Coordinates of C-alpha atoms and ligand atoms in Angstrom, one line a residue:
X1 CA 51.7 -40.3 -0.1
X2 CA 48.6 -42.5 0.6
X3 CA 45.8 -40.8 2.5
X4 CA 43.9 -42.9 5.0
X5 CA 40.1 -43.3 4.5
X6 CA 37.4 -44.3 6.9
X7 CA 37.1 -48.1 6.9
X8 CA 34.6 -48.9 9.6
X9 CA 32.3 -47.0 12.0
X10 CA 31.8 -48.2 15.5
X11 CA 29.0 -46.2 17.3
X12 CA 29.6 -46.1 21.0
X13 CA 27.2 -48.1 23.2
X14 CA 25.8 -47.1 26.6
X15 CA 27.0 -49.5 29.3
X16 CA 28.3 -49.4 32.9
X17 CA 31.4 -50.7 34.6
X18 CA 33.2 -50.5 38.0
X19 CA 30.7 -50.1 40.8
X20 CA 28.1 -48.7 38.4
X21 CA 29.7 -45.9 36.5
X22 CA 27.7 -45.1 33.4
X23 CA 29.9 -44.8 30.3
X24 CA 29.9 -45.2 26.5
X25 CA 32.1 -47.9 25.0
X26 CA 33.2 -48.0 21.3
X27 CA 36.3 -50.1 20.8
X28 CA 36.0 -53.2 23.0
X29 CA 32.2 -53.3 23.2
X30 CA 32.6 -56.9 22.2
X31 CA 35.8 -59.0 21.9
X32 CA 35.7 -58.9 18.1
X33 CA 35.5 -55.1 18.0
X34 CA 39.1 -54.2 18.6
X35 CA 41.8 -52.2 16.7
X36 CA 45.1 -53.9 17.4
X37 CA 46.9 -52.8 19.7
X38 CA 43.8 -51.1 21.2
X39 CA 41.6 -53.3 23.3
X40 CA 39.0 -50.8 24.6
X41 CA 38.0 -47.1 24.7
X42 CA 35.4 -45.8 27.2
X43 CA 34.0 -42.3 27.4
X44 CA 32.4 -41.2 30.6
X45 CA 30.5 -37.9 30.6
X46 CA 27.8 -36.8 33.0
X47 CA 26.7 -33.9 35.2
X48 CA 24.7 -36.3 37.3
X49 CA 26.8 -37.6 40.3
X50 CA 24.7 -40.8 40.4
X51 CA 26.3 -41.8 37.1
X52 CA 29.9 -41.7 38.4
X53 CA 30.0 -41.4 42.2
X54 CA 30.4 -45.1 42.9
X55 CA 33.7 -45.1 40.9
X56 CA 36.0 -48.0 40.4
X57 CA 36.9 -49.5 43.8
X58 CA 39.9 -51.9 44.2
X59 CA 40.2 -54.3 41.2
X60 CA 43.1 -56.1 39.4
X61 CA 44.6 -56.0 35.9
X62 CA 47.2 -58.1 34.1
X63 CA 48.7 -58.1 30.6
X64 CA 48.1 -54.6 29.2
X65 CA 48.5 -50.8 29.7
X66 CA 45.9 -48.1 30.3
X67 CA 45.7 -44.3 29.6
X68 CA 43.1 -42.3 31.4
X69 CA 42.5 -38.7 30.3
X70 CA 40.2 -36.4 32.3
X71 CA 38.5 -33.5 30.5
X72 CA 36.5 -32.3 33.5
X73 CA 36.4 -33.5 37.1
X74 CA 38.7 -34.8 39.8
X75 CA 39.6 -38.5 40.3
X76 CA 42.0 -40.2 42.7
X77 CA 44.0 -43.3 41.6
X78 CA 45.6 -45.5 44.3
X79 CA 47.4 -48.8 43.8
X80 CA 49.2 -51.6 45.7
X81 CA 52.6 -50.0 44.8
X82 CA 51.6 -47.0 46.9
X83 CA 51.0 -44.6 44.0
X84 CA 48.5 -41.8 44.6
X85 CA 47.5 -40.0 41.4
X86 CA 45.4 -36.9 41.9
X87 CA 43.9 -36.4 38.5
X88 CA 42.2 -33.1 37.7
X89 CA 40.7 -31.5 34.6
X90 CA 43.0 -31.8 31.6
X91 CA 45.3 -34.3 33.3
X92 CA 46.3 -37.8 32.2
X93 CA 47.7 -41.0 33.8
X94 CA 49.1 -44.1 32.3
X95 CA 49.6 -47.4 34.0
X96 CA 51.4 -50.6 33.0
X97 CA 49.5 -53.5 34.6
X98 CA 52.2 -55.9 33.5
X99 CA 52.1 -59.0 35.7
X100 CA 49.6 -57.4 38.0
X101 CA 48.3 -54.3 39.6
X102 CA 45.5 -53.7 42.0
X103 CA 44.1 -50.2 42.0
X104 CA 41.1 -48.0 42.6
X105 CA 39.9 -44.9 40.7
X106 CA 37.5 -42.9 42.8
X107 CA 35.7 -39.5 42.1
X108 CA 36.8 -36.8 44.4
X109 CA 33.7 -34.6 43.8
X110 CA 30.1 -35.1 44.8
X111 CA 28.6 -32.9 42.1
X112 CA 29.4 -31.3 38.8
X113 CA 30.6 -32.7 35.5
X114 CA 32.9 -35.7 35.3
X115 CA 34.1 -36.3 31.8
X116 CA 37.0 -38.2 30.3
X117 CA 38.3 -41.4 28.7
X118 CA 40.0 -44.6 29.5
X119 CA 42.0 -46.4 26.8
X120 CA 43.3 -50.0 27.1
X121 CA 46.4 -50.8 25.1
X122 CA 47.7 -54.4 24.7
X123 CA 51.2 -55.4 25.7
X124 CA 53.2 -57.8 23.5
X125 CA 53.6 -61.4 24.9
X126 CA 57.2 -60.8 26.0
X127 CA 56.2 -57.9 28.2
X128 CA 52.9 -59.1 29.7
X129 CA 54.6 -60.2 32.9
X130 CA 56.9 -57.2 33.4
X131 CA 56.6 -55.2 36.6
X132 CA 53.7 -52.9 37.0
X133 CA 54.2 -49.1 36.7
X134 CA 52.2 -45.9 37.1
X135 CA 52.7 -42.2 36.1
X136 CA 50.5 -39.1 35.8
X137 CA 50.7 -35.6 34.4
X138 CA 48.7 -32.5 35.1
X139 CA 47.0 -30.4 32.3
X140 CA 49.8 -27.8 32.1
X141 CA 52.4 -30.5 31.2
X142 CA 50.5 -31.5 28.1
X143 CA 51.7 -29.4 25.1
X144 CA 49.2 -27.6 22.8
X145 CA 49.8 -27.0 19.1
X146 CA 47.8 -24.2 17.6
X147 CA 46.4 -24.9 14.2
X148 CA 45.6 -22.2 11.6
X149 CA 41.9 -21.0 12.0
X150 CA 41.9 -21.2 15.8
X151 CA 41.8 -25.0 16.2
X152 CA 44.3 -26.7 18.5
X153 CA 45.8 -30.1 19.3
X154 CA 46.9 -31.5 22.7
X155 CA 49.7 -34.0 22.4
X156 CA 49.0 -36.5 25.2
X157 CA 51.1 -39.5 24.2
X158 CA 53.8 -40.2 21.6
X159 CA 55.2 -37.7 19.1
X160 CA 53.0 -35.6 16.8
X161 CA 54.3 -34.7 13.4
X162 CA 52.9 -31.5 12.0
X163 CA 54.4 -30.0 8.8
X164 CA 55.9 -27.1 10.8
X165 CA 56.9 -28.8 14.0
X166 CA 57.5 -32.1 15.8
X167 CA 55.9 -32.2 19.3
X168 CA 56.5 -34.8 22.0
X169 CA 53.7 -35.6 24.5
X170 CA 54.5 -36.3 28.1
X171 CA 53.4 -39.9 27.9
X172 CA 56.3 -41.8 26.3
X173 CA 57.1 -45.5 26.5
X174 CA 53.8 -47.2 26.0
X175 CA 55.0 -50.4 24.5
X176 CA 52.9 -50.2 21.3
X177 CA 54.3 -46.7 20.5
X178 CA 50.9 -45.0 21.0
X179 CA 50.2 -41.5 19.6
X180 CA 47.2 -40.0 21.4
X181 CA 46.0 -36.5 20.4
X182 CA 43.0 -34.4 21.5
X183 CA 42.0 -32.4 18.5
X184 CA 39.6 -29.4 18.6
X185 CA 38.4 -27.8 15.3
X186 CA 36.1 -24.9 14.6
X187 CA 33.4 -25.4 11.9
X188 CA 34.9 -26.4 8.5
X189 CA 38.5 -26.5 9.7
X190 CA 41.0 -29.1 8.7
X191 CA 43.4 -31.3 10.7
X192 CA 46.3 -33.0 9.0
X193 CA 48.9 -35.5 10.3
X194 CA 51.7 -37.6 8.9
X195 CA 51.4 -41.1 10.4
X196 CA 53.6 -44.3 10.2
X197 CA 52.0 -46.2 7.4
X198 CA 52.0 -49.6 9.1
X199 CA 50.4 -48.4 12.4
X200 CA 46.7 -48.9 13.0
X201 CA 44.6 -45.9 13.8
X202 CA 41.1 -44.7 14.7
X203 CA 39.5 -41.5 15.8
X204 CA 36.7 -41.0 18.4
X205 CA 34.4 -38.0 18.0
X206 CA 33.2 -36.6 21.4
X207 CA 31.7 -33.4 20.1
X208 CA 30.3 -32.6 16.6
X209 CA 31.0 -34.6 13.5
X210 CA 33.7 -34.8 10.9
X211 CA 34.5 -35.8 7.3
X212 CA 37.4 -38.2 7.1
X213 CA 39.7 -38.7 4.1
X214 CA 40.8 -36.9 0.9
X215 CA 38.3 -34.7 -0.9
X216 CA 37.5 -37.3 -3.5
X217 CA 36.8 -40.0 -0.9
X218 CA 35.4 -38.4 2.2
X219 CA 33.2 -40.3 4.7
X220 CA 31.1 -38.7 7.5
X221 CA 31.6 -39.8 11.1
X222 CA 28.9 -38.8 13.6
X223 CA 29.5 -37.8 17.2
X224 CA 30.4 -40.4 19.9
X225 CA 31.6 -42.9 17.3
X226 CA 34.9 -44.6 16.6
X227 CA 36.1 -44.4 13.0
X228 CA 38.6 -47.0 12.1
X229 CA 41.1 -45.8 9.4
X230 CA 42.7 -47.6 6.5
X231 CA 46.5 -47.9 6.4
X232 CA 48.3 -45.0 4.8
X233 CA 50.9 -42.3 5.7
X234 CA 48.7 -39.3 5.8
X235 CA 45.5 -38.3 7.5
X236 CA 43.1 -35.4 6.8
X237 CA 40.0 -34.6 8.7
X238 CA 37.5 -31.8 8.2
X239 CA 35.2 -30.6 11.0
X240 CA 31.4 -30.4 10.4
X241 CA 29.2 -27.4 10.6
X242 CA 29.2 -27.2 14.4
X243 CA 33.0 -27.8 14.8
X244 CA 34.4 -31.0 16.2
X245 CA 36.4 -32.5 19.1
X246 CA 38.0 -35.9 18.7
X247 CA 40.7 -38.2 19.9
X248 CA 43.2 -39.6 17.4
X249 CA 44.8 -42.9 18.5
X250 CA 47.6 -44.6 16.5
X251 CA 49.6 -47.6 17.5
X252 CA 51.9 -50.4 16.3
X253 CA 49.8 -53.6 15.8
X254 CA 51.1 -56.6 17.9
X255 CA 49.6 -59.3 15.6
X256 CA 49.3 -61.8 18.5
X257 CA 46.4 -63.9 19.7
X258 CA 44.3 -62.3 22.4
X259 CA 42.5 -64.1 25.2
X260 CA 40.6 -61.7 27.5
X261 CA 38.8 -62.5 30.7
X262 CA 37.5 -59.3 32.3
X263 CA 40.5 -57.3 33.6
X264 CA 43.1 -59.9 32.4
X265 CA 44.3 -59.9 28.8
X266 CA 46.8 -62.6 27.8
X267 CA 47.7 -64.7 24.7
X268 CA 46.4 -68.1 25.8
X269 CA 43.6 -69.7 27.9
X270 CA 46.2 -71.3 30.2
X271 CA 47.7 -67.8 30.9
X272 CA 44.2 -66.6 31.8
X273 CA 43.6 -69.5 34.1
X274 CA 47.0 -68.7 35.7
X275 CA 46.0 -65.1 36.2
X276 CA 42.7 -66.0 37.9
X277 CA 44.5 -68.6 40.1
X278 CA 47.2 -66.0 41.0
X279 CA 44.6 -63.4 41.9
X280 CA 42.6 -65.9 44.0
X281 CA 45.8 -67.0 45.8
X282 CA 47.0 -63.4 46.4
X283 CA 49.9 -63.9 44.0
X284 CA 48.8 -61.6 41.1
X285 CA 51.1 -58.7 42.2
Ligands
LIG301 CO1 41.3 -50.4 36.4

């Protein structure tokens, strides 16, 4: 067994997107800060409605998939396929943009906390032009695995492999075989997970801090930071003195060239020019 260690720290940066939603971006804060197949991870968290109320009005995507996970709040997704996804606290939605989707994501609350994540996952070249798709799940459909010492793990996407039990999340079929876990640990508690050794992985701490790696090679990761992990088939993480909450994201690297222009992510410049032309001519979707 080789245990993964912390290889790179990417502190999240404050930025805004959509019609002025304030958020923190770690992966994807520039086009060189990516973890194949992951293109971007945004965290939005505010009790101030001005930070989120403008939402994400109608906009296009092509060439990748997204997972949105809401911790607190109420958001409505609508797209050109006629999907309406009412996303409430603890729920998740995943969307394959494929050849094209036009959608909006708008807050359905005018006060209170809005908190969650949006993850962008790349599609392999041969699937970038497949038909768009959308699905969502509510909180009660996401399985929870209880750890010793009162910690727990929510299995959002893929299949988690605990020593005692295999647990399948409701999101299956993301092309890059994404495992997405929401892990909550009390102070000093441990989380362990067997992982495919050739898949890339990172964690994102959204509360508290953690120590990553085996006892003889532990590295600290502060709150609201992405920690990129080395390869290896085992992961061990210890929560800091205030406990910790983090996402674990694991995926099969695509090892293909990436050319991104805003909401379009393709393999070549020509394909990006085509996407822009298709959008301008009303032929994206
Ligand atoms: Co979008």
